[in-house]
Short mmCIF file of C-alpha atoms and ligand atoms in Angstrom, two decimals:
data_model
loop_
_atom_site.label_atom_id
_atom_site.label_comp_id
_atom_site.label_asym_id
_atom_site.label_seq_id
_atom_site.Cartn_x
_atom_site.Cartn_y
_atom_site.Cartn_z
CA MET A 146 21.23 10.10 8.02
CA GLU A 147 18.06 11.59 9.40
CA VAL A 148 15.31 9.69 11.18
CA ILE A 149 11.96 11.50 11.08
CA ILE A 150 9.38 10.06 13.44
CA LYS A 151 5.76 10.95 12.73
CA LYS A 152 2.63 10.05 14.65
CA ASP A 153 1.02 7.78 12.08
CA TYR A 154 0.99 6.58 8.49
CA ASP A 155 -0.89 9.61 7.22
CA ASP A 156 1.73 11.95 8.70
CA VAL A 157 4.54 9.85 7.20
CA CYS A 158 2.98 10.24 3.75
CA ALA A 159 2.38 13.97 4.27
CA GLU A 160 6.01 14.50 5.29
CA ALA A 161 7.27 12.58 2.25
CA ALA A 162 4.93 14.47 -0.11
CA GLY A 163 6.18 17.76 1.38
CA ILE A 164 9.80 16.75 0.76
CA ILE A 165 9.04 15.89 -2.87
CA GLN A 166 7.13 19.14 -3.40
CA GLU A 167 9.98 21.12 -1.87
CA ALA A 168 12.53 19.32 -4.10
CA TRP A 169 10.37 20.08 -7.16
CA ARG A 170 10.13 23.77 -6.16
CA ARG A 171 13.92 23.93 -6.01
CA GLU A 172 14.40 22.03 -9.29
CA ASN A 173 11.43 21.63 -11.61
CA ALA A 174 13.31 19.17 -13.84
CA LEU A 175 13.37 16.70 -10.97
CA VAL A 176 14.41 13.08 -11.53
CA LEU A 177 12.45 10.89 -9.13
CA GLY A 178 12.86 7.20 -8.36
CA PHE A 179 9.59 5.42 -7.55
CA ALA A 180 8.90 2.38 -5.38
CA THR A 181 5.94 0.03 -5.24
CA GLY A 182 4.38 -1.93 -2.36
CA ALA A 183 1.67 -0.98 0.11
CA THR A 184 3.66 1.71 1.92
CA PRO A 185 3.99 4.39 -0.78
CA LEU A 186 0.29 4.25 -1.73
CA GLY A 187 -0.67 7.02 0.72
CA LEU A 188 2.21 9.16 -0.57
CA TYR A 189 1.01 8.76 -4.15
CA ARG A 190 -2.52 9.76 -3.09
CA LYS A 191 -1.06 12.89 -1.50
CA LEU A 192 0.96 13.71 -4.63
CA ILE A 193 -2.22 13.41 -6.72
CA GLU A 194 -4.02 15.74 -4.29
CA LEU A 195 -1.16 18.23 -4.51
CA TYR A 196 -1.21 18.01 -8.30
CA ASN A 197 -4.98 18.62 -8.41
CA GLN A 198 -4.52 21.68 -6.18
CA GLY A 199 -1.76 23.07 -8.45
CA GLY A 200 0.91 22.38 -5.81
CA ILE A 201 3.12 20.28 -8.10
CA ASP A 202 3.40 19.80 -11.84
CA PHE A 203 4.69 16.53 -13.28
CA ALA A 204 5.28 17.81 -16.82
CA SER A 205 8.97 18.39 -16.16
CA ILE A 206 9.51 15.41 -13.85
CA ARG A 207 11.30 12.27 -15.02
CA ALA A 208 10.54 8.96 -13.33
CA PHE A 209 12.54 5.77 -12.85
CA ASN A 210 10.91 2.63 -11.47
CA LEU A 211 12.98 0.63 -9.00
CA ASP A 212 12.22 -2.88 -10.12
CA GLU A 213 10.01 -5.30 -12.08
CA TYR A 214 9.04 -8.97 -11.96
CA VAL A 215 10.57 -11.09 -14.69
CA GLY A 216 8.02 -12.76 -16.94
CA LEU A 217 5.17 -10.28 -16.59
CA GLU A 218 3.92 -8.11 -19.43
CA GLU A 219 3.68 -4.39 -18.61
CA SER A 220 -0.09 -4.74 -18.87
CA HIS A 221 -0.26 -7.51 -16.22
CA PRO A 222 -2.17 -6.10 -13.21
CA GLN A 223 0.61 -7.23 -10.84
CA SER A 224 3.44 -5.69 -12.85
CA PHE A 225 5.16 -2.71 -11.29
CA ALA A 226 4.59 -0.81 -14.52
CA CYS A 227 0.85 -1.30 -14.09
CA TYR A 228 1.01 -0.40 -10.37
CA MET A 229 2.71 2.93 -11.08
CA ASP A 230 0.33 3.76 -13.93
CA HIS A 231 -2.69 2.90 -11.85
CA HIS A 232 -1.70 4.56 -8.58
CA LEU A 233 0.03 7.68 -9.88
CA PHE A 234 1.09 8.23 -13.46
CA SER A 235 -2.37 7.99 -15.08
CA GLN A 236 -3.65 10.60 -12.61
CA VAL A 237 -1.05 13.31 -13.13
CA ASN A 238 0.41 15.08 -16.17
CA ILE A 239 3.69 13.17 -16.39
CA LEU A 240 4.85 12.71 -20.00
CA ARG A 241 4.99 9.10 -21.21
CA GLU A 242 8.47 9.67 -22.65
CA ASN A 243 9.67 10.71 -19.20
CA ILE A 244 8.74 7.40 -17.58
CA PHE A 245 11.59 4.89 -17.49
CA ARG A 246 10.99 1.35 -16.35
CA LEU A 247 12.59 -2.01 -16.26
CA SER A 248 10.85 -4.45 -18.57
CA GLY A 249 9.67 -7.81 -17.26
CA ARG A 250 10.36 -9.43 -20.62
CA PRO A 251 13.52 -8.02 -22.14
CA ALA A 252 15.12 -9.88 -25.04
CA ASP A 253 18.54 -9.64 -23.38
CA ILE A 254 18.39 -9.14 -19.61
CA GLU A 255 21.99 -8.05 -19.10
CA ALA A 256 21.91 -5.57 -21.97
CA HIS A 257 18.58 -4.22 -20.69
CA CYS A 258 19.99 -3.69 -17.17
CA ARG A 259 23.09 -1.96 -18.54
CA SER A 260 20.94 0.27 -20.69
CA TYR A 261 18.79 1.18 -17.65
CA GLU A 262 21.87 2.26 -15.71
CA ARG A 263 22.93 4.32 -18.73
CA LYS A 264 19.51 5.99 -18.90
CA ILE A 265 19.80 6.96 -15.23
CA LYS A 266 23.23 8.50 -15.91
CA ASP A 267 22.01 10.24 -19.09
CA SER A 268 19.18 11.82 -17.11
CA GLY A 269 21.79 13.39 -14.83
CA GLY A 270 21.17 10.88 -12.02
CA ILE A 271 18.25 10.37 -9.66
CA ASP A 272 17.67 13.42 -7.46
CA LEU A 273 15.31 11.80 -5.00
CA GLN A 274 14.67 8.09 -4.56
CA ILE A 275 11.55 6.86 -2.75
CA LEU A 276 11.99 3.52 -0.96
CA GLY A 277 10.00 1.10 1.16
CA ILE A 278 11.62 -1.61 3.26
CA GLY A 279 10.81 -5.30 3.35
CA LYS A 280 10.45 -7.09 6.69
CA ASN A 281 13.67 -8.90 5.75
CA GLY A 282 15.42 -5.55 5.19
CA HIS A 283 15.34 -5.54 1.41
CA ILE A 284 15.30 -2.25 -0.48
CA ALA A 285 13.92 -2.52 -3.99
CA PHE A 286 14.37 -6.25 -4.59
CA ASN A 287 17.86 -6.38 -3.15
CA GLU A 288 17.18 -9.35 -0.92
CA PRO A 289 19.44 -10.10 2.09
CA GLY A 290 22.88 -11.13 0.86
CA SER A 291 22.85 -8.67 -2.04
CA SER A 292 26.21 -7.05 -2.66
CA LEU A 293 26.34 -3.55 -1.24
CA SER A 294 27.86 -2.40 -4.53
CA SER A 295 25.36 -4.21 -6.78
CA ARG A 296 24.01 -2.60 -9.93
CA THR A 297 20.74 -3.12 -11.80
CA ARG A 298 20.48 -6.86 -12.43
CA LEU A 299 18.46 -10.07 -12.30
CA LYS A 300 17.73 -11.17 -8.74
CA ILE A 301 16.27 -14.42 -7.41
CA LEU A 302 13.41 -13.68 -5.02
CA THR A 303 13.55 -15.26 -1.56
CA PRO A 304 10.99 -18.00 -0.78
CA GLU A 305 9.31 -15.54 1.68
CA THR A 306 8.88 -12.95 -1.05
CA VAL A 307 7.53 -15.59 -3.46
CA GLU A 308 5.04 -16.70 -0.78
CA ALA A 309 4.01 -13.14 0.02
CA ASN A 310 3.24 -12.58 -3.68
CA ARG A 311 1.34 -15.82 -4.27
CA PRO A 312 -2.13 -14.54 -3.24
CA PHE A 313 -1.95 -11.82 -5.90
CA PHE A 314 -1.71 -14.32 -8.77
CA GLN A 315 -4.55 -16.50 -9.95
CA ASP A 316 -2.34 -18.81 -11.94
CA GLU A 317 0.48 -20.58 -10.03
CA SER A 318 2.68 -20.56 -13.14
CA GLU A 319 2.66 -16.77 -13.10
CA VAL A 320 3.96 -16.35 -9.52
CA PRO A 321 7.31 -14.58 -10.06
CA ARG A 322 10.55 -16.19 -8.90
CA PHE A 323 12.86 -13.60 -10.47
CA CYS A 324 12.96 -9.86 -10.81
CA LEU A 325 15.07 -7.08 -12.20
CA THR A 326 16.05 -4.49 -9.64
CA MET A 327 18.18 -1.43 -9.29
CA GLY A 328 21.21 -2.44 -7.20
CA ILE A 329 22.27 -1.17 -3.81
CA GLY A 330 25.23 0.55 -5.49
CA THR A 331 22.80 2.23 -7.89
CA ILE A 332 20.65 3.44 -4.98
CA LEU A 333 23.69 4.72 -3.08
CA GLU A 334 24.50 6.97 -6.05
CA THR A 335 21.15 8.78 -5.94
CA ARG A 336 21.39 12.34 -4.58
CA SER A 337 18.89 11.74 -1.80
CA VAL A 338 16.70 8.97 -0.48
CA ILE A 339 13.49 8.88 1.53
CA LEU A 340 12.62 5.51 3.00
CA LEU A 341 9.08 5.18 4.36
CA ALA A 342 7.97 2.64 6.94
CA SER A 343 4.81 2.23 8.94
CA GLY A 344 3.47 -0.27 11.46
CA LYS A 345 4.87 -2.40 14.26
CA GLU A 346 5.81 -5.25 11.94
CA LYS A 347 8.55 -2.96 10.55
CA ALA A 348 9.90 -1.86 13.96
CA GLU A 349 12.59 -4.50 14.35
CA ILE A 350 13.98 -4.17 10.83
CA ILE A 351 13.99 -0.36 11.03
CA ALA A 352 16.08 -0.57 14.20
CA ARG A 353 18.51 -2.99 12.53
CA ALA A 354 18.75 -0.86 9.38
CA VAL A 355 19.29 2.42 11.23
CA GLU A 356 21.23 1.39 14.31
CA GLY A 357 22.68 -2.02 13.49
CA PRO A 358 25.89 -2.73 11.59
CA VAL A 359 26.09 -2.09 7.84
CA THR A 360 25.67 -5.56 6.42
CA ALA A 361 24.50 -7.26 3.25
CA SER A 362 22.22 -9.29 5.54
CA VAL A 363 20.15 -6.12 6.02
CA PRO A 364 20.34 -4.37 2.65
CA ALA A 365 18.65 -1.19 3.98
CA SER A 366 21.56 -0.75 6.43
CA ALA A 367 23.64 0.29 3.38
CA LEU A 368 21.78 3.60 3.54
CA GLN A 369 24.00 4.47 6.52
CA LEU A 370 26.62 5.07 3.81
CA HIS A 371 24.33 7.35 1.78
CA PRO A 372 25.17 11.07 2.05
CA SER A 373 21.53 12.12 2.22
CA ALA A 374 19.14 9.44 3.46
CA ARG A 375 16.00 10.10 5.46
CA PHE A 376 14.02 7.37 7.18
CA ILE A 377 10.44 8.61 7.65
CA VAL A 378 8.67 6.28 10.05
CA ASP A 379 5.58 6.32 12.20
CA GLU A 380 5.67 5.77 15.96
CA ALA A 381 4.87 2.08 15.60
CA ALA A 382 7.75 1.50 13.17
CA ALA A 383 10.06 3.59 15.39
CA ALA A 384 9.26 1.58 18.53
CA ALA A 385 12.52 -0.43 18.65
CA LEU A 386 14.90 2.48 17.96
CA ALA A 387 17.33 2.99 20.85
CA ARG A 388 18.01 6.64 20.03
CA LYS A 389 14.41 7.64 19.36
CA ASP A 390 14.51 10.61 21.75
CA TYR A 391 17.53 12.06 19.99
CA TYR A 392 15.89 11.75 16.56
CA LEU A 393 12.81 13.60 17.84
CA TRP A 394 15.01 16.25 19.44
CA ALA A 395 17.09 16.68 16.27
CA PHE A 396 13.93 17.04 14.17
CA GLU A 397 12.56 19.71 16.55
CA ASN A 398 15.81 21.65 16.26
CA ARG A 399 16.48 21.24 12.57
CA ASP A 400 15.13 24.66 11.54
CA ARG A 401 17.50 26.28 14.01
CA ALA A 402 20.37 24.24 12.56
CA ARG A 403 19.37 25.35 9.04
CA ASP A 404 19.30 28.99 10.17
CA LEU A 405 22.82 28.60 11.53
CA LEU A 406 23.97 27.23 8.18
CA LYS A 407 22.36 30.18 6.38
CA VAL A 408 24.18 32.66 8.65
CA VAL A 409 27.49 30.91 7.98
CA ARG A 410 26.79 30.92 4.24
CA LEU A 411 25.98 34.66 4.28
CA LYS A 412 29.23 35.41 6.11
CA THR A 413 31.47 33.39 3.81
P1 PGA B 692 5.41 -2.92 1.67
O1 PGA B 692 6.68 -3.50 0.93
O2 PGA B 692 5.43 -1.45 1.45
O3 PGA B 692 4.27 -3.58 0.96
O4 PGA B 692 5.54 -3.29 3.10
C1 PGA B 692 7.90 -2.89 1.11
C2 PGA B 692 8.97 -3.66 0.37
O5 PGA B 692 8.88 -4.90 0.33
O6 PGA B 692 9.88 -3.02 -0.15
#
């Protein structure tokens, strides 16, 4: 697990965009997992900038959305499908057939979730998963208490999440109580993860996720079991980390560590 501490939100987004660009340079047929929420918005703006400058091409990229509210049509402005279209997909050259998403209104929820898992496998698996983190520690919509081996499934939103969403819906009957979400087990199988967090209101949960025990009560702590997870946080979100100085030190020295690995590889 790597903790990358950047000065501010803009630098967090720039670092994440650089990681995605680098991954795409290594493997053009990249399979990316996308998250919604306020945090990744700056990253998506940077990806659009990179695309407009010719720094990345989405024609060969396949995309999987993390989650979706149950009951909403894709065209509903608060659906995650609509969010991704609006904030990224409509502004780059991704092919429609390469966008995979959970539907908010499937005829058979369990069959739909199984089929989503199959589509991820058929694509060869997700190379790089983008994540945010909820103040309660959720990743995707795996609310506290979610099984650490959960798969894509129906999840009941917590009352806090329902409340947080309420202002975005004009009609009370539309406020979602359920969602479909990739599971923690599904996320742990991705090849790499970048989790972005910014602001002091995320400081406590970042410290619990990174340095606390692995527990279903803090779903993001499961990433301690992931073979390649990077937490990219700004100074405000890093404020409660006990080993902050070491993370900064390790980041400063990581090129030297990479050089050492290259030398070993050349010799063997
Ligand atoms: P936020 O949401 O980026 O809007 O803070 C993160 C999340 O709930 O996963």
